[in-house]
mmCIF file of C-alpha atoms in Angstrom:
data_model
loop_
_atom_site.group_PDB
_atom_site.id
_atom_site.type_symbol
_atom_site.label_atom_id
_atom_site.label_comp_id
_atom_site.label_asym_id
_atom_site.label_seq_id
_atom_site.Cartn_x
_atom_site.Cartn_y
_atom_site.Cartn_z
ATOM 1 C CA UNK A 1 119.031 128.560 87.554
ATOM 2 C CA UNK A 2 121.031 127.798 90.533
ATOM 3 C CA UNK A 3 124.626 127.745 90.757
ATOM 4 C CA UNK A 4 126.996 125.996 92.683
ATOM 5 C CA UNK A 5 129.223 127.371 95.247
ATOM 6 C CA UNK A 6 131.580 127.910 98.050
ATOM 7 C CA UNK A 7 133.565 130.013 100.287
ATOM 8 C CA UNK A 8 136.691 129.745 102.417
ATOM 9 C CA UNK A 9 138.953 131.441 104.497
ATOM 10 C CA UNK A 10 141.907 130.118 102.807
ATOM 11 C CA UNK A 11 143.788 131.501 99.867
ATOM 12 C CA UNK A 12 143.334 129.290 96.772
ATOM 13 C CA UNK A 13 145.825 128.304 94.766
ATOM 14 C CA UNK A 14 145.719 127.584 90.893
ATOM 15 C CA UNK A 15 145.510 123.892 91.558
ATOM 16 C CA UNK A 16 143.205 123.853 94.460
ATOM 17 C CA UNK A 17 140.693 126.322 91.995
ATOM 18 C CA UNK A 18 140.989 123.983 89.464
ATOM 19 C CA UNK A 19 140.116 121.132 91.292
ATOM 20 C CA UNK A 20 136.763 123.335 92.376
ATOM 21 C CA UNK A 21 136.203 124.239 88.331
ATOM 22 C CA UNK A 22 136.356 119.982 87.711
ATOM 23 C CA UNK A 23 134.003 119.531 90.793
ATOM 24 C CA UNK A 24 131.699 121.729 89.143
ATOM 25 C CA UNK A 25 131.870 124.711 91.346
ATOM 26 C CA UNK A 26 131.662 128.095 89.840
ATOM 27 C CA UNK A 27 132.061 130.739 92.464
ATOM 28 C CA UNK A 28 134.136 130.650 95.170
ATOM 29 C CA UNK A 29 133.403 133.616 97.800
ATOM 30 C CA UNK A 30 136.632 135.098 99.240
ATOM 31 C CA UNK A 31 137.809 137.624 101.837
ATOM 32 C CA UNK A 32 138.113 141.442 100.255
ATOM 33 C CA UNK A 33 140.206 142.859 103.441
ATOM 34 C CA UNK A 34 143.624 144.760 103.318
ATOM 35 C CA UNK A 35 145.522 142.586 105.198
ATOM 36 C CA UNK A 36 145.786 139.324 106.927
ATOM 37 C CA UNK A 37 145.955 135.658 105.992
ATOM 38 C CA UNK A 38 142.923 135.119 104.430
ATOM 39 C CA UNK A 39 142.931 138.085 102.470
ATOM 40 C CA UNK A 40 141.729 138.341 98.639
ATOM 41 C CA UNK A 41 145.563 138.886 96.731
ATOM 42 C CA UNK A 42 145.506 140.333 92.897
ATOM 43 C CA UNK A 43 147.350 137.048 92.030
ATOM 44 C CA UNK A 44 145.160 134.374 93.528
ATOM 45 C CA UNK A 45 142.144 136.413 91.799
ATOM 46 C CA UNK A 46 143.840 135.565 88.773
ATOM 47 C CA UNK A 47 144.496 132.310 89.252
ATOM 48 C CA UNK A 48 140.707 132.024 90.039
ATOM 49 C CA UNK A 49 139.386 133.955 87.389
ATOM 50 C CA UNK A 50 142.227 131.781 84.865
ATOM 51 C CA UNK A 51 139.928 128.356 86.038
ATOM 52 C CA UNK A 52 137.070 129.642 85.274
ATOM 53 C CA UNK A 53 135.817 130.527 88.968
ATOM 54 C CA UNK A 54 133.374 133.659 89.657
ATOM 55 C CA UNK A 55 134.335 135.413 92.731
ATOM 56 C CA UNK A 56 132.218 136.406 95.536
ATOM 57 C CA UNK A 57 133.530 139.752 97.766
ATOM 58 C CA UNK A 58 132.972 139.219 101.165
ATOM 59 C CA UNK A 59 134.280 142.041 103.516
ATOM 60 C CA UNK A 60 134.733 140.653 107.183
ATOM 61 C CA UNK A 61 136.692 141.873 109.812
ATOM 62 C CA UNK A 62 134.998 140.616 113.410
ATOM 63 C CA UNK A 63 131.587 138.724 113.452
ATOM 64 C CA UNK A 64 129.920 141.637 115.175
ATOM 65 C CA UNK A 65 131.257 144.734 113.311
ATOM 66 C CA UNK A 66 127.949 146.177 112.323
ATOM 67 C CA UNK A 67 127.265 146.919 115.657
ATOM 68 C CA UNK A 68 129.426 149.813 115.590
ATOM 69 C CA UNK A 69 126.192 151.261 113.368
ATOM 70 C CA UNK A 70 127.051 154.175 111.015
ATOM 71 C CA UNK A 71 130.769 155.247 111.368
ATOM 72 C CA UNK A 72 131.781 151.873 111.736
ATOM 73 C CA UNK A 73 130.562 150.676 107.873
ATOM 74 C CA UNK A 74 131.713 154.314 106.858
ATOM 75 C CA UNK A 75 135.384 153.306 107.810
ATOM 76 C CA UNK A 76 134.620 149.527 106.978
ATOM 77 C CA UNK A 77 133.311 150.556 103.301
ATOM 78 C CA UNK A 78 136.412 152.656 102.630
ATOM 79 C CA UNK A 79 138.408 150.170 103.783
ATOM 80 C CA UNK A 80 136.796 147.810 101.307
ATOM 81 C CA UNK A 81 136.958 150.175 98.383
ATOM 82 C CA UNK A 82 140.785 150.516 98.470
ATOM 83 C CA UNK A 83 140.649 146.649 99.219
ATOM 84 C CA UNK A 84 139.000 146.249 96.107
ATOM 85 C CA UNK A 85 140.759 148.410 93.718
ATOM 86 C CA UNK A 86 143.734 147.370 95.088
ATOM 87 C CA UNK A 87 142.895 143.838 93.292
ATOM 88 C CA UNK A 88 140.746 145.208 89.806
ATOM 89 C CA UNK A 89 137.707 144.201 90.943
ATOM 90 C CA UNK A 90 135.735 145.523 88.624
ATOM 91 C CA UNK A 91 133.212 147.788 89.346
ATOM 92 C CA UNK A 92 129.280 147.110 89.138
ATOM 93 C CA UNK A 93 130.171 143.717 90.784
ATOM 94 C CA UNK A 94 129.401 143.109 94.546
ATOM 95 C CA UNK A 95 130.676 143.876 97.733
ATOM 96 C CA UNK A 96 128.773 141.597 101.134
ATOM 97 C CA UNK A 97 129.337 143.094 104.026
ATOM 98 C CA UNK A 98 128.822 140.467 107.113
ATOM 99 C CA UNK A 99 126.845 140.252 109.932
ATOM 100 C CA UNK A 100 128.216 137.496 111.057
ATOM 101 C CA UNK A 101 126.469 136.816 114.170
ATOM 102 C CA UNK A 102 122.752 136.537 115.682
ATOM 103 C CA UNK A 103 121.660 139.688 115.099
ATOM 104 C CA UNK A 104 118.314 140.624 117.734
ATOM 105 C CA UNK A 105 115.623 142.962 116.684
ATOM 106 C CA UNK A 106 116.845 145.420 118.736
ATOM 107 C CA UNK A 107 120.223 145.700 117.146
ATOM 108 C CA UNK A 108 118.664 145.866 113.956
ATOM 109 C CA UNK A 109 118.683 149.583 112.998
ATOM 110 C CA UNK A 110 122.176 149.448 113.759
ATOM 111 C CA UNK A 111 122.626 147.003 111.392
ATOM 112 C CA UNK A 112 121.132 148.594 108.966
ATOM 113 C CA UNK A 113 122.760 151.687 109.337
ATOM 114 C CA UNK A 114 126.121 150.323 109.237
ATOM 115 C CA UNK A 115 125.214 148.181 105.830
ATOM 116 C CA UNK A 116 123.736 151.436 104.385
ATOM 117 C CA UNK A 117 127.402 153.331 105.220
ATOM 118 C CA UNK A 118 128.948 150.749 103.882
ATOM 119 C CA UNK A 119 127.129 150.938 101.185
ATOM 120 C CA UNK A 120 127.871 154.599 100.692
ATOM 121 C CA UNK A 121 131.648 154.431 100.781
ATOM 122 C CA UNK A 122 132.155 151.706 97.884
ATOM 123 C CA UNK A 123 130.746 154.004 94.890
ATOM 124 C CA UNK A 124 130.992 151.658 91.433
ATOM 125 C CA UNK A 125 130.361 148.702 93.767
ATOM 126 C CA UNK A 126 126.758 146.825 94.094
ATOM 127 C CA UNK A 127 126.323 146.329 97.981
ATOM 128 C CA UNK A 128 125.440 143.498 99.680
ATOM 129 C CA UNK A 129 124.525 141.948 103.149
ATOM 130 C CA UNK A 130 125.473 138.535 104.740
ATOM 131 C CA UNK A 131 123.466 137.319 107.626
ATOM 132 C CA UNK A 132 120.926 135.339 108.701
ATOM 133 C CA UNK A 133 117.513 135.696 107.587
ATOM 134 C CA UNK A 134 115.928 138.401 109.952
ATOM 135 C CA UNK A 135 119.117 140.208 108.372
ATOM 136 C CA UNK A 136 118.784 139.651 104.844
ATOM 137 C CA UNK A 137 114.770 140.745 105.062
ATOM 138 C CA UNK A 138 115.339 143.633 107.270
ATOM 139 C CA UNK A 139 118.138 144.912 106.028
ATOM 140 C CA UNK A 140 116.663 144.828 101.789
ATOM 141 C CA UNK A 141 113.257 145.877 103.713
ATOM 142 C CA UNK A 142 114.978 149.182 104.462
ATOM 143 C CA UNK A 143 116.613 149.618 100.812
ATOM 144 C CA UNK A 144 119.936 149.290 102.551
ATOM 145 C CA UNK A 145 121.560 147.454 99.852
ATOM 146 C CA UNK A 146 120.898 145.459 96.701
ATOM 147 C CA UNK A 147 121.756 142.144 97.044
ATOM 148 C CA UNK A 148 121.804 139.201 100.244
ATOM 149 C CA UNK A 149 123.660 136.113 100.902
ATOM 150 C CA UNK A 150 122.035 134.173 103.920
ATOM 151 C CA UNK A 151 123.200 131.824 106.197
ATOM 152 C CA UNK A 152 120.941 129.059 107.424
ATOM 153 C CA UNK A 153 123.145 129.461 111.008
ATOM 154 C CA UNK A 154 120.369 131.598 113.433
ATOM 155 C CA UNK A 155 117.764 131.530 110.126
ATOM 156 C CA UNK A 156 115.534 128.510 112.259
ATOM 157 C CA UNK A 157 114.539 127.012 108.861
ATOM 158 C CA UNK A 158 113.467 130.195 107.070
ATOM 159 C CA UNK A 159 115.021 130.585 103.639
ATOM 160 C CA UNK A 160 114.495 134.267 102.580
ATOM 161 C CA UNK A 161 113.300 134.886 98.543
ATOM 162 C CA UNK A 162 115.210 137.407 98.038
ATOM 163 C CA UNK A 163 118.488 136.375 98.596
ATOM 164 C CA UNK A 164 121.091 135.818 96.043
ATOM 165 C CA UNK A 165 123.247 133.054 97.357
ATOM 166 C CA UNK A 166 122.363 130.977 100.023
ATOM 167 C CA UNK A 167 124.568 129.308 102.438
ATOM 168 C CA UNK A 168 123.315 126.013 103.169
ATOM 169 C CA UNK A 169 126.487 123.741 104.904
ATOM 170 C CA UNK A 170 129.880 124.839 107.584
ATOM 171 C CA UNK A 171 133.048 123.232 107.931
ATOM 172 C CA UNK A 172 133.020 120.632 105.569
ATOM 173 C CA UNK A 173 136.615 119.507 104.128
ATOM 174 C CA UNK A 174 136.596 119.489 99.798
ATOM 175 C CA UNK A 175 139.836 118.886 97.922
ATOM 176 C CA UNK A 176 141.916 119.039 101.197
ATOM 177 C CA UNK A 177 140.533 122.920 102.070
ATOM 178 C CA UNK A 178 137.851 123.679 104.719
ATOM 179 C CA UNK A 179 134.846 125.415 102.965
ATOM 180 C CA UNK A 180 130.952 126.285 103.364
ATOM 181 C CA UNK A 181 128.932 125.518 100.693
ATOM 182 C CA UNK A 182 126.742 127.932 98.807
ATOM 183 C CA UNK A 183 124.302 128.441 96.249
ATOM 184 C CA UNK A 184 123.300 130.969 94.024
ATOM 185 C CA UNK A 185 120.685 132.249 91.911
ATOM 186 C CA UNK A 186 120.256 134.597 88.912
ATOM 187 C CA UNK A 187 122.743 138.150 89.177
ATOM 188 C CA UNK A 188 124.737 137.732 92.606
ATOM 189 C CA UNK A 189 127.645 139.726 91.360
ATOM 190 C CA UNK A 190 130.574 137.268 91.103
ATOM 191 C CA UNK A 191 133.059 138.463 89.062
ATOM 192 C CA UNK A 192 136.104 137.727 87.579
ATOM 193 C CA UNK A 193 139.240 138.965 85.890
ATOM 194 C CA UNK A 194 137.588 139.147 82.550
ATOM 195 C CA UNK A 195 134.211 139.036 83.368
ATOM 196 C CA UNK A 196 131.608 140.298 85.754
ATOM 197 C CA UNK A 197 128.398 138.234 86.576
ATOM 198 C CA UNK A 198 126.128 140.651 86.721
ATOM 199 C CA UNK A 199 125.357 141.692 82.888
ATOM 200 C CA UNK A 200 122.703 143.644 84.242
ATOM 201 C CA UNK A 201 124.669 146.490 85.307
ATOM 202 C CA UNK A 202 125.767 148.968 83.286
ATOM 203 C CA UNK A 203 129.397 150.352 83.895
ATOM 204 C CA UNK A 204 129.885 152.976 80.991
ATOM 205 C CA UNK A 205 127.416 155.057 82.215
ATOM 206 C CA UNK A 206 128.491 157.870 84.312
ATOM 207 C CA UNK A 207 128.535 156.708 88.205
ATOM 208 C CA UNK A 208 125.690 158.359 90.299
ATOM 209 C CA UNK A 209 127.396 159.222 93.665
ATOM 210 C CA UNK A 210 126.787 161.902 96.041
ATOM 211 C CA UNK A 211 128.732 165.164 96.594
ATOM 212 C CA UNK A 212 131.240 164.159 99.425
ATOM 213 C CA UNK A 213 131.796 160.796 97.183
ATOM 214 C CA UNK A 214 133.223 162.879 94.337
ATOM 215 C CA UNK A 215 135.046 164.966 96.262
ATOM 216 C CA UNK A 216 136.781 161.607 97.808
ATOM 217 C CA UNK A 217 138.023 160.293 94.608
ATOM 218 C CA UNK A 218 139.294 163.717 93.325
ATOM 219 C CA UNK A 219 141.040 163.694 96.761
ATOM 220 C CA UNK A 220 142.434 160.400 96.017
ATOM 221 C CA UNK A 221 143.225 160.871 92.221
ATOM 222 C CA UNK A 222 144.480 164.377 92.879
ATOM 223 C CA UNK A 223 147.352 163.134 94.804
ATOM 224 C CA UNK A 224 148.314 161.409 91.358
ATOM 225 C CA UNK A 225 147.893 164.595 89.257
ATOM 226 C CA UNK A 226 150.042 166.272 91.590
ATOM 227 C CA UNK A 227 152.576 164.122 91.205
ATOM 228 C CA UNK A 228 152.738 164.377 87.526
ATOM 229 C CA UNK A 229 151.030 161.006 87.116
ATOM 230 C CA UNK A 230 147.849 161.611 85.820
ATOM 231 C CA UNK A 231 146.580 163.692 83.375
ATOM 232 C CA UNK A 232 144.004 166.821 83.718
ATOM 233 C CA UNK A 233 141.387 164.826 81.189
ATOM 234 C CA UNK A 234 141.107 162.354 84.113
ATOM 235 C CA UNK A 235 140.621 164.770 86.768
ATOM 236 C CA UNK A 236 138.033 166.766 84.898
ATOM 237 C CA UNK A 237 135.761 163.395 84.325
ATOM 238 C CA UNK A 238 135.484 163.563 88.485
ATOM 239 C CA UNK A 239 134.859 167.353 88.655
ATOM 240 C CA UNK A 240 132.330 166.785 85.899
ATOM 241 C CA UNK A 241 130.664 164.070 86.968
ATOM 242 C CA UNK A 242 130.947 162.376 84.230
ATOM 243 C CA UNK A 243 133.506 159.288 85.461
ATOM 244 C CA UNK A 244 132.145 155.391 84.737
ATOM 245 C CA UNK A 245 132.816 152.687 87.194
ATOM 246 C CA UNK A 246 134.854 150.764 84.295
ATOM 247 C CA UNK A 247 137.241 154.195 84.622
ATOM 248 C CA UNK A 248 137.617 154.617 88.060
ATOM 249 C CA UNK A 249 138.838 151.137 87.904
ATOM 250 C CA UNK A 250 141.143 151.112 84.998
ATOM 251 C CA UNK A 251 142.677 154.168 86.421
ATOM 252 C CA UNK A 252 143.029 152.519 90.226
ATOM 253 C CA UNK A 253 144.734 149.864 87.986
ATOM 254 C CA UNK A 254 146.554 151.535 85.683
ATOM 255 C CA UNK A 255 148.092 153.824 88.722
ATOM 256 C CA UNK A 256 148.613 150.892 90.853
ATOM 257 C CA UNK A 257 151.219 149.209 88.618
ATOM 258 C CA UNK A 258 152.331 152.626 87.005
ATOM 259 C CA UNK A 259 153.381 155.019 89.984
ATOM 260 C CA UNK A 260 156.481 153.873 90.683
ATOM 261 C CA UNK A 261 157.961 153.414 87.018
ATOM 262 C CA UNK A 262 156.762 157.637 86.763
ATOM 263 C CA UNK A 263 154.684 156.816 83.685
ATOM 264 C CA UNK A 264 152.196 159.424 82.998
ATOM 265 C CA UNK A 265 148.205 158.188 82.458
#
């Protein structure tokens, strides 16, 4: 089934989402970054979620980031992980990454390496790529990631089958916002305040993350503990192993609105 979409650069407001919802859009993709004017906010992914809008992570900073290969989606993933916590995205949903430019063959493996970091450094998240469509098919060719949203800009007609949302039109001007429009099939990992997209992933079972992955959220969580903030139980979920995606994000919550009213978790 396909599904009817959009992204923009500009913040949405509850009227402008609604106006989507009537139009029958039902994702809009927005910018997961910390800062900025286009940035994601808690309270417009409410007033999203609230008309009945999926949203689409899309983690952007300059069109050519990935060049910067490894270290550059290590920094860019973390980034995006605080970015998304931050908000309550909840975790097994999706995080694109963009290569927003015309990637050559020859930059390629840097591409790849920079999705795969990113990849890396946004445990509970499902990873994705956007780019064009020697992107998309090189960079799910390498098991970089699990899920693609292509661009038909530098694609010269080629429409890849394995991407999950497609972006088919630029600059166009709907209900007084500039927007792209999009279109997506089956589990592209839109999400929403109450709801993720993706019913396919599980997130009560225990996350599977490397070693230096735990040890960055007990580094993160510890701080909390420390403070008097979070209880042990918590902490030994993350020295266990034994944390869920659903948890880690609860407690990101939970802290986030918690810390500075000193109630205990």
């Amino acid at each position: 089934m396909t599904v009817k979409g959009f992204d923009c650069a500009a913040p949405l407001t509850a009227d402008k989402a609604a106006a989507f919802y009537a139009d029958g859009y039902e994702f809009v993709a927005r910018y997961l970054v910390p800062a900025g004017w286009k940035r994601l906010t808690a309270e417009e992914a409410a007033a999203i979620s609230d008309a009945g809008l999926q949203i689409v992570s899309v983690f952007e900073t300059t069109t050519d980031r990935a060049l910067g290969g490894y270290e550059a989606g290590l920094a860019d993933g973390k980034t995006a992980l605080a970015a998304a916590l931050a908000i309550a995205q909840p975790g097994g949903s999706a995080i694109y990454f963009a290569v927003d430019f015309n990637a050559s063959s020859t930059q390629m493996e840097t591409v790849i390496s920079y999705i795969r970091a990113a990849g890396e450094a946004t445990p509970g998240y499902n990873t994705g790529v956007y780019g064009s469509y020697s992107v998309v098919e090189a960079v799910l060719a390498a098991g970089a990631c699990s899920s693609a949203w292509q661009t038909y800009a530098w694609s010269g007609r080629k429409r890849s089958p394995k991407a999950n949302i497609y972006q088919y039109q630029n600059d166009i001007t709907v209900n007084g916002i500039g927007v792209d429009l999009d279109e997506a099939y089956g589990a592209y990992g839109g999400w929403s305040m109450s709801k993720i997209e993706n019913q396919g992933v599980s997130n009560n079972m225990p996350m599977k993350l490397e070693d230096w992955q735990w040890d960055m959220i007990y580094e993160v969580l510890g701080k909390a503990y420390n403070d008097g903030k979070l209880m042990w139980g918590w902490m030994q979920k993350v020295v266990d192993k034994s944390m869920t995606a659903t948890e880690l994000t609860f407690l990101n919550t939970v802290l986030d609105g918690r810390i500075d009213r000193k109630i205990e978790v």
